[in-house]
């Protein structure tokens, strides 16, 4: 199984980015796909999840109301659209996969991809 995230970069505050994560080696429909992020000096935190049955779950804190998670089963890709970015959103963003249902805890996820860095300038 491989997860490859992309789409990070440098953006000004108030701007937008769309992250993508392409999965291979798994049956995409069977997996919950999540986004986590880790800022320098902080713990990894849950951002959003596309559940295995097509639902969505969002963090109550990280990006609430500004981030949208979506997916394309045919492309085995999960996206994270991020709007109204602030410097506090600066972090490495990771996608993760868990078979079936998963809670918003990192321990629930079996597979992880390398992070894509997002930097928001003020």
JSON list of N, CA and C in Angstrom, two decimals, residues 1-4 22-27 31 33 96-98 110-114:
[
{"chain": "A", "resi": 1, "resn": "UNK", "atom": "N", "xyz": [0.84, -1.19, 0.00]},
{"chain": "A", "resi": 1, "resn": "UNK", "atom": "CA", "xyz": [0.00, 0.00, 0.00]},
{"chain": "A", "resi": 1, "resn": "UNK", "atom": "C", "xyz": [0.88, 1.24, 0.00]},
{"chain": "A", "resi": 2, "resn": "UNK", "atom": "N", "xyz": [0.53, 2.17, -0.86]},
{"chain": "A", "resi": 2, "resn": "UNK", "atom": "CA", "xyz": [1.25, 3.45, -0.88]},
{"chain": "A", "resi": 2, "resn": "UNK", "atom": "C", "xyz": [0.25, 4.59, -0.93]},
{"chain": "A", "resi": 3, "resn": "UNK", "atom": "N", "xyz": [0.56, 5.62, -0.17]},
{"chain": "A", "resi": 3, "resn": "UNK", "atom": "CA", "xyz": [-0.22, 6.85, -0.19]},
{"chain": "A", "resi": 3, "resn": "UNK", "atom": "C", "xyz": [0.72, 7.99, -0.55]},
{"chain": "A", "resi": 4, "resn": "UNK", "atom": "N", "xyz": [0.35, 8.76, -1.53]},
{"chain": "A", "resi": 4, "resn": "UNK", "atom": "CA", "xyz": [1.21, 9.85, -1.97]},
{"chain": "A", "resi": 4, "resn": "UNK", "atom": "C", "xyz": [0.43, 11.14, -1.97]},
{"chain": "A", "resi": 22, "resn": "UNK", "atom": "N", "xyz": [-3.15, 10.17, -3.45]},
{"chain": "A", "resi": 22, "resn": "UNK", "atom": "CA", "xyz": [-3.44, 9.03, -4.31]},
{"chain": "A", "resi": 22, "resn": "UNK", "atom": "C", "xyz": [-3.05, 7.75, -3.59]},
{"chain": "A", "resi": 23, "resn": "UNK", "atom": "N", "xyz": [-3.98, 6.83, -3.54]},
{"chain": "A", "resi": 23, "resn": "UNK", "atom": "CA", "xyz": [-3.73, 5.55, -2.88]},
{"chain": "A", "resi": 23, "resn": "UNK", "atom": "C", "xyz": [-3.52, 4.46, -3.91]},
{"chain": "A", "resi": 24, "resn": "UNK", "atom": "N", "xyz": [-2.62, 3.54, -3.61]},
{"chain": "A", "resi": 24, "resn": "UNK", "atom": "CA", "xyz": [-2.42, 2.38, -4.47]},
{"chain": "A", "resi": 24, "resn": "UNK", "atom": "C", "xyz": [-2.22, 1.16, -3.58]},
{"chain": "A", "resi": 25, "resn": "UNK", "atom": "N", "xyz": [-2.55, 0.00, -4.14]},
{"chain": "A", "resi": 25, "resn": "UNK", "atom": "CA", "xyz": [-2.35, -1.24, -3.39]},
{"chain": "A", "resi": 25, "resn": "UNK", "atom": "C", "xyz": [-3.46, -1.56, -2.42]},
{"chain": "A", "resi": 26, "resn": "UNK", "atom": "N", "xyz": [-4.57, -0.84, -2.48]},
{"chain": "A", "resi": 26, "resn": "UNK", "atom": "CA", "xyz": [-5.71, -1.15, -1.62]},
{"chain": "A", "resi": 26, "resn": "UNK", "atom": "C", "xyz": [-7.00, -0.95, -2.39]},
{"chain": "A", "resi": 27, "resn": "UNK", "atom": "N", "xyz": [-8.06, -1.56, -1.85]},
{"chain": "A", "resi": 27, "resn": "UNK", "atom": "CA", "xyz": [-9.40, -1.39, -2.43]},
{"chain": "A", "resi": 27, "resn": "UNK", "atom": "C", "xyz": [-9.98, -0.13, -1.81]},
{"chain": "A", "resi": 31, "resn": "UNK", "atom": "N", "xyz": [-11.87, 1.54, 2.48]},
{"chain": "A", "resi": 31, "resn": "UNK", "atom": "CA", "xyz": [-11.04, 2.26, 3.43]},
{"chain": "A", "resi": 31, "resn": "UNK", "atom": "C", "xyz": [-11.59, 3.64, 3.78]},
{"chain": "A", "resi": 33, "resn": "UNK", "atom": "N", "xyz": [-10.35, 7.27, 4.64]},
{"chain": "A", "resi": 33, "resn": "UNK", "atom": "CA", "xyz": [-9.16, 8.05, 4.32]},
{"chain": "A", "resi": 33, "resn": "UNK", "atom": "C", "xyz": [-9.19, 9.34, 5.12]},
{"chain": "A", "resi": 96, "resn": "UNK", "atom": "N", "xyz": [-3.83, 9.31, 5.54]},
{"chain": "A", "resi": 96, "resn": "UNK", "atom": "CA", "xyz": [-3.76, 8.01, 6.19]},
{"chain": "A", "resi": 96, "resn": "UNK", "atom": "C", "xyz": [-4.96, 7.18, 5.80]},
{"chain": "A", "resi": 97, "resn": "UNK", "atom": "N", "xyz": [-4.82, 5.87, 5.87]},
{"chain": "A", "resi": 97, "resn": "UNK", "atom": "CA", "xyz": [-5.88, 4.96, 5.46]},
{"chain": "A", "resi": 97, "resn": "UNK", "atom": "C", "xyz": [-6.13, 3.91, 6.54]},
{"chain": "A", "resi": 98, "resn": "UNK", "atom": "N", "xyz": [-7.40, 3.61, 6.74]},
{"chain": "A", "resi": 98, "resn": "UNK", "atom": "CA", "xyz": [-7.80, 2.57, 7.69]},
{"chain": "A", "resi": 98, "resn": "UNK", "atom": "C", "xyz": [-8.92, 1.77, 7.05]},
{"chain": "A", "resi": 110, "resn": "UNK", "atom": "N", "xyz": [-3.79, 2.49, 9.58]},
{"chain": "A", "resi": 110, "resn": "UNK", "atom": "CA", "xyz": [-2.74, 1.52, 9.32]},
{"chain": "A", "resi": 110, "resn": "UNK", "atom": "C", "xyz": [-1.66, 2.05, 8.39]},
{"chain": "A", "resi": 111, "resn": "UNK", "atom": "N", "xyz": [-2.10, 2.79, 7.40]},
{"chain": "A", "resi": 111, "resn": "UNK", "atom": "CA", "xyz": [-1.16, 3.22, 6.36]},
{"chain": "A", "resi": 111, "resn": "UNK", "atom": "C", "xyz": [-1.05, 4.74, 6.36]},
{"chain": "A", "resi": 112, "resn": "UNK", "atom": "N", "xyz": [0.15, 5.20, 6.16]},
{"chain": "A", "resi": 112, "resn": "UNK", "atom": "CA", "xyz": [0.44, 6.62, 6.15]},
{"chain": "A", "resi": 112, "resn": "UNK", "atom": "C", "xyz": [1.32, 6.96, 4.95]},
{"chain": "A", "resi": 113, "resn": "UNK", "atom": "N", "xyz": [1.06, 8.12, 4.40]},
{"chain": "A", "resi": 113, "resn": "UNK", "atom": "CA", "xyz": [1.94, 8.62, 3.35]},
{"chain": "A", "resi": 113, "resn": "UNK", "atom": "C", "xyz": [2.88, 9.66, 3.89]},
{"chain": "A", "resi": 114, "resn": "UNK", "atom": "N", "xyz": [3.89, 10.02, 3.13]},
{"chain": "A", "resi": 114, "resn": "UNK", "atom": "CA", "xyz": [4.77, 11.12, 3.52]},
{"chain": "A", "resi": 114, "resn": "UNK", "atom": "C", "xyz": [3.99, 12.43, 3.48]}
]
